Amino acid sequence: MKRLLLITFTALVLSMMVAGNDWLGPRERPELKAKAAVLLNADTGEWLYAKNENRAMPPASMSKMMTELLILEDVRNGRLRWDEPVTAGRYAASAPGAEMGLEPGQTATVEELFRAMAVHSANDAAIALAERAAGSEAGFVERMNAKAGEIGLSGKTVFGNATGLPRSDLLDFPEASSERDTVMTAKDVALLARYLLVNEPEVIRFTTEPAAEGTVGEGGETVMLRTTNEMLPGQRFGTKGNNGLKTGYTRSAGYCFAGSFVRDGRRYITVVMGTDTPEERFEETRKLLNAALAWEGTSS
């Protein structure tokens, strides 16, 4: 009987610990409207806040951080060169959503495409890079999922394509990887962001740019592609210490943002998923950052 009571009590304590895991800081927790969110001290690995952190959800373009990771690895290992020309195919040039305006057969360098993807979240650029790196988007997706396992992301995170677009948007393209939707947990988004920053720090060279220069159309007209990250200093929600990382939006995902902030030598990674407006994702992120600064005594 005593053993049974001990087992029951232990199970109750463990259930309380799990249920109360939406706040890990020593002060009042922030109240967030986001469907899921996490706050990570990237230096120590300590989770300071978590809400629905293990729920698999569509991440929209935040999943492009995995595309960025693989392309940066290929450049570093000599499989790709920044100045290497890439020719856009029909699928890349016709993909919906954010774009740099590629035309079928148009050529751009790996660096131009990467910059358009990292700064402006251009889907056409991401697909062109994926096809160049792996021969097809489906082949690139295999690499994405293999890398996810290699770096320790959970089995709940599955990549379906190189962009984060819903598969329903890709069914008209036989070249597309459209067998499944991409889903990620907020925790895995943060872990991917941390891995990207630690192992491929060159990404910051791109994610801190307020705009990228691109060329579109047969005449090669120059266009400016504005950053989608409005928390960069000088932007509408400009915040000290922000140096990226990735926004996202689809109808199914809502508005999302994975942020990186450095204050007093400490790096914080924030993830907000499923807000109702583009502004709200940055407002919710600011709540998380302010909580981190209060909890850990970092200057604002």
PDB file of C-alpha atoms in Angstrom, residues 60-283:
ATOM      1  CA  ALA A  60       6.120  28.911 -42.322  1.00  0.00           C
ATOM      2  CA  SER A  61       9.412  30.471 -43.449  1.00  0.00           C
ATOM      3  CA  MET A  62      11.171  29.953 -40.122  1.00  0.00           C
ATOM      4  CA  SER A  63      11.948  26.516 -41.584  1.00  0.00           C
ATOM      5  CA  LYS A  64      14.217  28.293 -44.096  1.00  0.00           C
ATOM      6  CA  MET A  65      16.808  28.381 -41.324  1.00  0.00           C
ATOM      7  CA  MET A  66      17.480  24.733 -42.194  1.00  0.00           C
ATOM      8  CA  THR A  67      17.837  25.672 -45.861  1.00  0.00           C
ATOM      9  CA  GLU A  68      20.254  28.399 -44.823  1.00  0.00           C
ATOM     10  CA  LEU A  69      22.221  25.967 -42.672  1.00  0.00           C
ATOM     11  CA  LEU A  70      22.719  23.452 -45.471  1.00  0.00           C
ATOM     12  CA  ILE A  71      23.692  26.069 -48.055  1.00  0.00           C
ATOM     13  CA  LEU A  72      26.187  27.662 -45.652  1.00  0.00           C
ATOM     14  CA  GLU A  73      27.673  24.213 -44.979  1.00  0.00           C
ATOM     15  CA  ASP A  74      27.983  23.597 -48.719  1.00  0.00           C
ATOM     16  CA  VAL A  75      29.769  26.909 -49.220  1.00  0.00           C
ATOM     17  CA  ARG A  76      32.108  26.297 -46.299  1.00  0.00           C
ATOM     18  CA  ASN A  77      32.911  22.791 -47.551  1.00  0.00           C
ATOM     19  CA  GLY A  78      33.495  23.920 -51.132  1.00  0.00           C
ATOM     20  CA  ARG A  79      30.464  22.217 -52.672  1.00  0.00           C
ATOM     21  CA  LEU A  80      29.114  25.640 -53.613  1.00  0.00           C
ATOM     22  CA  ARG A  81      30.796  29.008 -54.221  1.00  0.00           C
ATOM     23  CA  TRP A  82      29.284  32.381 -53.372  1.00  0.00           C
ATOM     24  CA  ASP A  83      30.009  33.635 -56.897  1.00  0.00           C
ATOM     25  CA  GLU A  84      28.676  30.497 -58.583  1.00  0.00           C
ATOM     26  CA  PRO A  85      25.847  31.180 -61.093  1.00  0.00           C
ATOM     27  CA  VAL A  86      22.542  29.356 -60.577  1.00  0.00           C
ATOM     28  CA  THR A  87      19.837  29.185 -63.235  1.00  0.00           C
ATOM     29  CA  ALA A  88      16.245  29.383 -62.042  1.00  0.00           C
ATOM     30  CA  GLY A  89      13.897  26.665 -63.242  1.00  0.00           C
ATOM     31  CA  ARG A  90      10.170  26.897 -63.924  1.00  0.00           C
ATOM     32  CA  TYR A  91       9.177  25.849 -60.423  1.00  0.00           C
ATOM     33  CA  ALA A  92      11.490  28.281 -58.646  1.00  0.00           C
ATOM     34  CA  ALA A  93      10.400  31.157 -60.862  1.00  0.00           C
ATOM     35  CA  SER A  94       6.703  30.399 -60.363  1.00  0.00           C
ATOM     36  CA  ALA A  95       6.580  29.675 -56.632  1.00  0.00           C
ATOM     37  CA  PRO A  96       3.987  31.677 -54.680  1.00  0.00           C
ATOM     38  CA  GLY A  97       4.607  34.011 -51.763  1.00  0.00           C
ATOM     39  CA  ALA A  98       7.586  36.264 -51.089  1.00  0.00           C
ATOM     40  CA  GLU A  99       9.975  36.413 -54.031  1.00  0.00           C
ATOM     41  CA  MET A 100      12.924  38.195 -55.601  1.00  0.00           C
ATOM     42  CA  GLY A 101      11.187  38.056 -58.977  1.00  0.00           C
ATOM     43  CA  LEU A 102      13.184  35.390 -60.808  1.00  0.00           C
ATOM     44  CA  GLU A 103      12.187  34.517 -64.352  1.00  0.00           C
ATOM     45  CA  PRO A 104      12.608  30.990 -65.805  1.00  0.00           C
ATOM     46  CA  GLY A 105      16.141  30.673 -67.097  1.00  0.00           C
ATOM     47  CA  GLN A 106      17.379  33.736 -65.218  1.00  0.00           C
ATOM     48  CA  THR A 107      20.777  33.412 -63.580  1.00  0.00           C
ATOM     49  CA  ALA A 108      21.820  34.717 -60.169  1.00  0.00           C
ATOM     50  CA  THR A 109      24.773  33.911 -57.963  1.00  0.00           C
ATOM     51  CA  VAL A 110      24.547  31.721 -54.886  1.00  0.00           C
ATOM     52  CA  GLU A 111      25.208  34.803 -52.752  1.00  0.00           C
ATOM     53  CA  GLU A 112      22.463  36.858 -54.429  1.00  0.00           C
ATOM     54  CA  LEU A 113      19.992  34.042 -53.925  1.00  0.00           C
ATOM     55  CA  PHE A 114      21.036  33.434 -50.326  1.00  0.00           C
ATOM     56  CA  ARG A 115      20.773  37.123 -49.485  1.00  0.00           C
ATOM     57  CA  ALA A 116      17.276  37.339 -51.001  1.00  0.00           C
ATOM     58  CA  MET A 117      16.217  34.282 -48.985  1.00  0.00           C
ATOM     59  CA  ALA A 118      17.732  35.427 -45.683  1.00  0.00           C
ATOM     60  CA  VAL A 119      16.724  39.086 -45.891  1.00  0.00           C
ATOM     61  CA  HIS A 120      13.444  39.035 -47.826  1.00  0.00           C
ATOM     62  CA  SER A 121      12.410  35.378 -47.288  1.00  0.00           C
ATOM     63  CA  ALA A 122      12.268  34.875 -51.063  1.00  0.00           C
ATOM     64  CA  ASN A 123      10.756  31.492 -51.923  1.00  0.00           C
ATOM     65  CA  ASP A 124      12.039  31.491 -55.498  1.00  0.00           C
ATOM     66  CA  ALA A 125      15.586  31.986 -54.225  1.00  0.00           C
ATOM     67  CA  ALA A 126      15.249  29.174 -51.656  1.00  0.00           C
ATOM     68  CA  ILE A 127      13.974  26.721 -54.269  1.00  0.00           C
ATOM     69  CA  ALA A 128      16.678  27.652 -56.790  1.00  0.00           C
ATOM     70  CA  LEU A 129      19.337  27.055 -54.121  1.00  0.00           C
ATOM     71  CA  ALA A 130      17.784  23.743 -53.039  1.00  0.00           C
ATOM     72  CA  GLU A 131      17.617  22.470 -56.613  1.00  0.00           C
ATOM     73  CA  ARG A 132      21.222  23.500 -57.257  1.00  0.00           C
ATOM     74  CA  ALA A 133      22.495  21.940 -54.017  1.00  0.00           C
ATOM     75  CA  ALA A 134      20.724  18.578 -54.291  1.00  0.00           C
ATOM     76  CA  GLY A 135      19.491  18.259 -57.888  1.00  0.00           C
ATOM     77  CA  SER A 136      15.861  18.514 -56.810  1.00  0.00           C
ATOM     78  CA  GLU A 137      13.843  19.923 -53.950  1.00  0.00           C
ATOM     79  CA  ALA A 138      12.907  16.385 -52.892  1.00  0.00           C
ATOM     80  CA  GLY A 139      16.587  15.490 -52.639  1.00  0.00           C
ATOM     81  CA  PHE A 140      17.252  18.619 -50.621  1.00  0.00           C
ATOM     82  CA  VAL A 141      14.379  17.797 -48.262  1.00  0.00           C
ATOM     83  CA  GLU A 142      15.999  14.437 -47.568  1.00  0.00           C
ATOM     84  CA  ARG A 143      19.107  16.319 -46.497  1.00  0.00           C
ATOM     85  CA  MET A 144      17.007  18.661 -44.340  1.00  0.00           C
ATOM     86  CA  ASN A 145      15.410  15.818 -42.415  1.00  0.00           C
ATOM     87  CA  ALA A 146      18.688  13.954 -42.066  1.00  0.00           C
ATOM     88  CA  LYS A 147      20.300  17.093 -40.659  1.00  0.00           C
ATOM     89  CA  ALA A 148      17.414  17.559 -38.241  1.00  0.00           C
ATOM     90  CA  GLY A 149      18.130  14.147 -36.765  1.00  0.00           C
ATOM     91  CA  GLU A 150      21.867  14.771 -36.737  1.00  0.00           C
ATOM     92  CA  ILE A 151      21.592  17.956 -34.681  1.00  0.00           C
ATOM     93  CA  GLY A 152      19.082  16.503 -32.247  1.00  0.00           C
ATOM     94  CA  LEU A 153      15.745  17.975 -33.253  1.00  0.00           C
ATOM     95  CA  SER A 154      12.752  15.969 -32.071  1.00  0.00           C
ATOM     96  CA  GLY A 155      10.865  13.474 -34.206  1.00  0.00           C
ATOM     97  CA  LYS A 156       7.907  15.845 -34.202  1.00  0.00           C
ATOM     98  CA  THR A 157       9.758  18.188 -36.556  1.00  0.00           C
ATOM     99  CA  VAL A 158       9.490  17.157 -40.209  1.00  0.00           C
ATOM    100  CA  PHE A 159      10.528  19.189 -43.245  1.00  0.00           C
ATOM    101  CA  GLY A 160       8.347  18.917 -46.336  1.00  0.00           C
ATOM    102  CA  ASN A 161       9.999  21.458 -48.641  1.00  0.00           C
ATOM    103  CA  ALA A 162      12.736  24.080 -48.765  1.00  0.00           C
ATOM    104  CA  THR A 163      10.480  27.084 -48.126  1.00  0.00           C
ATOM    105  CA  GLY A 164       7.892  26.306 -45.457  1.00  0.00           C
ATOM    106  CA  LEU A 165       5.022  26.815 -47.900  1.00  0.00           C
ATOM    107  CA  PRO A 166       1.938  24.614 -47.408  1.00  0.00           C
ATOM    108  CA  ARG A 167       1.981  21.554 -49.670  1.00  0.00           C
ATOM    109  CA  SER A 168      -1.392  22.634 -51.054  1.00  0.00           C
ATOM    110  CA  ASP A 169       0.380  25.616 -52.665  1.00  0.00           C
ATOM    111  CA  LEU A 170       2.816  23.327 -54.464  1.00  0.00           C
ATOM    112  CA  LEU A 171       0.560  20.642 -55.955  1.00  0.00           C
ATOM    113  CA  ASP A 172       0.591  22.266 -59.410  1.00  0.00           C
ATOM    114  CA  PHE A 173       4.370  21.890 -59.656  1.00  0.00           C
ATOM    115  CA  PRO A 174       5.601  18.371 -60.511  1.00  0.00           C
ATOM    116  CA  GLU A 175       9.138  19.473 -59.583  1.00  0.00           C
ATOM    117  CA  ALA A 176       8.081  20.406 -56.046  1.00  0.00           C
ATOM    118  CA  SER A 177       8.456  18.336 -52.904  1.00  0.00           C
ATOM    119  CA  SER A 178       4.767  18.270 -51.982  1.00  0.00           C
ATOM    120  CA  GLU A 179       4.169  14.960 -50.225  1.00  0.00           C
ATOM    121  CA  ARG A 180       3.895  16.480 -46.749  1.00  0.00           C
ATOM    122  CA  ASP A 181       3.642  19.749 -44.871  1.00  0.00           C
ATOM    123  CA  THR A 182       6.512  21.080 -42.825  1.00  0.00           C
ATOM    124  CA  VAL A 183       5.856  21.036 -39.078  1.00  0.00           C
ATOM    125  CA  MET A 184       8.148  22.074 -36.234  1.00  0.00           C
ATOM    126  CA  THR A 185       7.911  22.555 -32.511  1.00  0.00           C
ATOM    127  CA  ALA A 186       8.799  25.926 -31.026  1.00  0.00           C
ATOM    128  CA  LYS A 187      11.563  24.227 -29.054  1.00  0.00           C
ATOM    129  CA  ASP A 188      13.052  22.732 -32.214  1.00  0.00           C
ATOM    130  CA  VAL A 189      12.917  26.096 -33.977  1.00  0.00           C
ATOM    131  CA  ALA A 190      15.005  27.579 -31.161  1.00  0.00           C
ATOM    132  CA  LEU A 191      17.446  24.664 -31.188  1.00  0.00           C
ATOM    133  CA  LEU A 192      17.859  24.998 -34.957  1.00  0.00           C
ATOM    134  CA  ALA A 193      18.475  28.740 -34.577  1.00  0.00           C
ATOM    135  CA  ARG A 194      21.083  28.115 -31.893  1.00  0.00           C
ATOM    136  CA  TYR A 195      22.864  25.491 -33.990  1.00  0.00           C
ATOM    137  CA  LEU A 196      22.861  27.787 -37.020  1.00  0.00           C
ATOM    138  CA  LEU A 197      24.359  30.693 -35.079  1.00  0.00           C
ATOM    139  CA  VAL A 198      27.032  28.604 -33.384  1.00  0.00           C
ATOM    140  CA  ASN A 199      28.125  26.528 -36.366  1.00  0.00           C
ATOM    141  CA  GLU A 200      27.538  28.929 -39.267  1.00  0.00           C
ATOM    142  CA  PRO A 201      27.973  32.411 -37.770  1.00  0.00           C
ATOM    143  CA  GLU A 202      28.372  33.902 -41.252  1.00  0.00           C
ATOM    144  CA  VAL A 203      24.579  33.857 -41.417  1.00  0.00           C
ATOM    145  CA  ILE A 204      24.611  37.051 -39.326  1.00  0.00           C
ATOM    146  CA  ARG A 205      26.297  38.859 -42.219  1.00  0.00           C
ATOM    147  CA  PHE A 206      23.023  38.448 -44.086  1.00  0.00           C
ATOM    148  CA  THR A 207      20.389  38.560 -41.332  1.00  0.00           C
ATOM    149  CA  THR A 208      21.524  41.999 -40.150  1.00  0.00           C
ATOM    150  CA  GLU A 209      21.025  43.626 -43.568  1.00  0.00           C
ATOM    151  CA  PRO A 210      18.004  45.950 -43.847  1.00  0.00           C
ATOM    152  CA  ALA A 211      17.633  45.233 -47.555  1.00  0.00           C
ATOM    153  CA  ALA A 212      19.086  43.094 -50.315  1.00  0.00           C
ATOM    154  CA  GLU A 213      19.737  44.078 -53.886  1.00  0.00           C
ATOM    155  CA  GLY A 214      18.317  41.780 -56.522  1.00  0.00           C
ATOM    156  CA  THR A 215      17.782  41.710 -60.261  1.00  0.00           C
ATOM    157  CA  VAL A 216      14.537  40.685 -61.901  1.00  0.00           C
ATOM    158  CA  GLY A 217      13.137  40.277 -65.359  1.00  0.00           C
ATOM    159  CA  GLU A 218      14.762  39.793 -68.736  1.00  0.00           C
ATOM    160  CA  GLY A 219      16.314  43.256 -68.565  1.00  0.00           C
ATOM    161  CA  GLY A 220      17.895  42.555 -65.181  1.00  0.00           C
ATOM    162  CA  GLU A 221      16.300  45.537 -63.457  1.00  0.00           C
ATOM    163  CA  THR A 222      17.661  46.217 -59.994  1.00  0.00           C
ATOM    164  CA  VAL A 223      15.191  45.945 -57.123  1.00  0.00           C
ATOM    165  CA  MET A 224      15.560  46.436 -53.378  1.00  0.00           C
ATOM    166  CA  LEU A 225      14.234  43.604 -51.258  1.00  0.00           C
ATOM    167  CA  ARG A 226      13.373  44.871 -47.783  1.00  0.00           C
ATOM    168  CA  THR A 227      14.004  42.825 -44.685  1.00  0.00           C
ATOM    169  CA  THR A 228      10.995  41.083 -43.170  1.00  0.00           C
ATOM    170  CA  ASN A 229      12.557  41.388 -39.694  1.00  0.00           C
ATOM    171  CA  GLU A 230      11.181  44.616 -38.267  1.00  0.00           C
ATOM    172  CA  MET A 231      13.105  44.193 -35.003  1.00  0.00           C
ATOM    173  CA  LEU A 232      16.450  45.039 -36.574  1.00  0.00           C
ATOM    174  CA  PRO A 233      17.774  48.396 -35.323  1.00  0.00           C
ATOM    175  CA  GLY A 234      16.365  51.173 -37.496  1.00  0.00           C
ATOM    176  CA  GLN A 235      13.198  49.249 -38.363  1.00  0.00           C
ATOM    177  CA  ARG A 236       9.693  49.860 -37.041  1.00  0.00           C
ATOM    178  CA  PHE A 237      10.145  47.599 -33.994  1.00  0.00           C
ATOM    179  CA  GLY A 238      13.903  48.156 -33.872  1.00  0.00           C
ATOM    180  CA  THR A 239      15.419  46.593 -30.746  1.00  0.00           C
ATOM    181  CA  LYS A 240      18.935  46.868 -29.388  1.00  0.00           C
ATOM    182  CA  GLY A 241      20.978  43.728 -29.906  1.00  0.00           C
ATOM    183  CA  ASN A 242      18.795  42.080 -32.537  1.00  0.00           C
ATOM    184  CA  ASN A 243      20.732  40.448 -35.368  1.00  0.00           C
ATOM    185  CA  GLY A 244      18.111  38.160 -36.924  1.00  0.00           C
ATOM    186  CA  LEU A 245      16.855  35.615 -37.502  1.00  0.00           C
ATOM    187  CA  LYS A 246      13.732  34.606 -39.434  1.00  0.00           C
ATOM    188  CA  THR A 247      10.122  35.601 -39.875  1.00  0.00           C
ATOM    189  CA  GLY A 248       7.346  33.461 -41.293  1.00  0.00           C
ATOM    190  CA  TYR A 249       3.737  33.650 -42.408  1.00  0.00           C
ATOM    191  CA  THR A 250       1.197  31.369 -44.024  1.00  0.00           C
ATOM    192  CA  ARG A 251      -2.539  31.123 -43.453  1.00  0.00           C
ATOM    193  CA  SER A 252      -2.095  27.893 -41.514  1.00  0.00           C
ATOM    194  CA  ALA A 253       0.913  29.068 -39.479  1.00  0.00           C
ATOM    195  CA  GLY A 254      -0.154  32.612 -38.690  1.00  0.00           C
ATOM    196  CA  TYR A 255       2.625  35.141 -38.083  1.00  0.00           C
ATOM    197  CA  CYS A 256       5.854  33.763 -36.646  1.00  0.00           C
ATOM    198  CA  PHE A 257       9.287  35.020 -35.654  1.00  0.00           C
ATOM    199  CA  ALA A 258      12.518  33.461 -34.426  1.00  0.00           C
ATOM    200  CA  GLY A 259      14.710  36.189 -32.958  1.00  0.00           C
ATOM    201  CA  SER A 260      18.322  36.445 -31.827  1.00  0.00           C
ATOM    202  CA  PHE A 261      19.330  39.131 -29.332  1.00  0.00           C
ATOM    203  CA  VAL A 262      22.694  39.850 -27.717  1.00  0.00           C
ATOM    204  CA  ARG A 263      22.722  41.910 -24.509  1.00  0.00           C
ATOM    205  CA  ASP A 264      25.764  42.380 -22.246  1.00  0.00           C
ATOM    206  CA  GLY A 265      27.465  39.460 -23.959  1.00  0.00           C
ATOM    207  CA  ARG A 266      24.489  37.130 -23.481  1.00  0.00           C
ATOM    208  CA  ARG A 267      22.565  35.720 -26.414  1.00  0.00           C
ATOM    209  CA  TYR A 268      18.853  35.036 -26.181  1.00  0.00           C
ATOM    210  CA  ILE A 269      16.805  33.176 -28.756  1.00  0.00           C
ATOM    211  CA  THR A 270      13.067  33.800 -28.896  1.00  0.00           C
ATOM    212  CA  VAL A 271      10.437  31.928 -30.877  1.00  0.00           C
ATOM    213  CA  VAL A 272       6.867  33.074 -31.321  1.00  0.00           C
ATOM    214  CA  MET A 273       4.422  31.034 -33.397  1.00  0.00           C
ATOM    215  CA  GLY A 274       0.859  31.653 -34.496  1.00  0.00           C
ATOM    216  CA  THR A 275       0.058  35.300 -33.798  1.00  0.00           C
ATOM    217  CA  ASP A 276      -2.837  37.025 -35.557  1.00  0.00           C
ATOM    218  CA  THR A 277      -1.018  40.034 -37.011  1.00  0.00           C
ATOM    219  CA  PRO A 278       2.498  40.779 -38.279  1.00  0.00           C
ATOM    220  CA  GLU A 279       2.931  43.398 -35.562  1.00  0.00           C
ATOM    221  CA  GLU A 280       1.890  41.041 -32.779  1.00  0.00           C
ATOM    222  CA  ARG A 281       4.738  38.601 -33.438  1.00  0.00           C
ATOM    223  CA  PHE A 282       7.236  41.385 -32.700  1.00  0.00           C
ATOM    224  CA  GLU A 283       5.273  42.717 -29.721  1.00  0.00           C
TER     225      GLU A 283
END
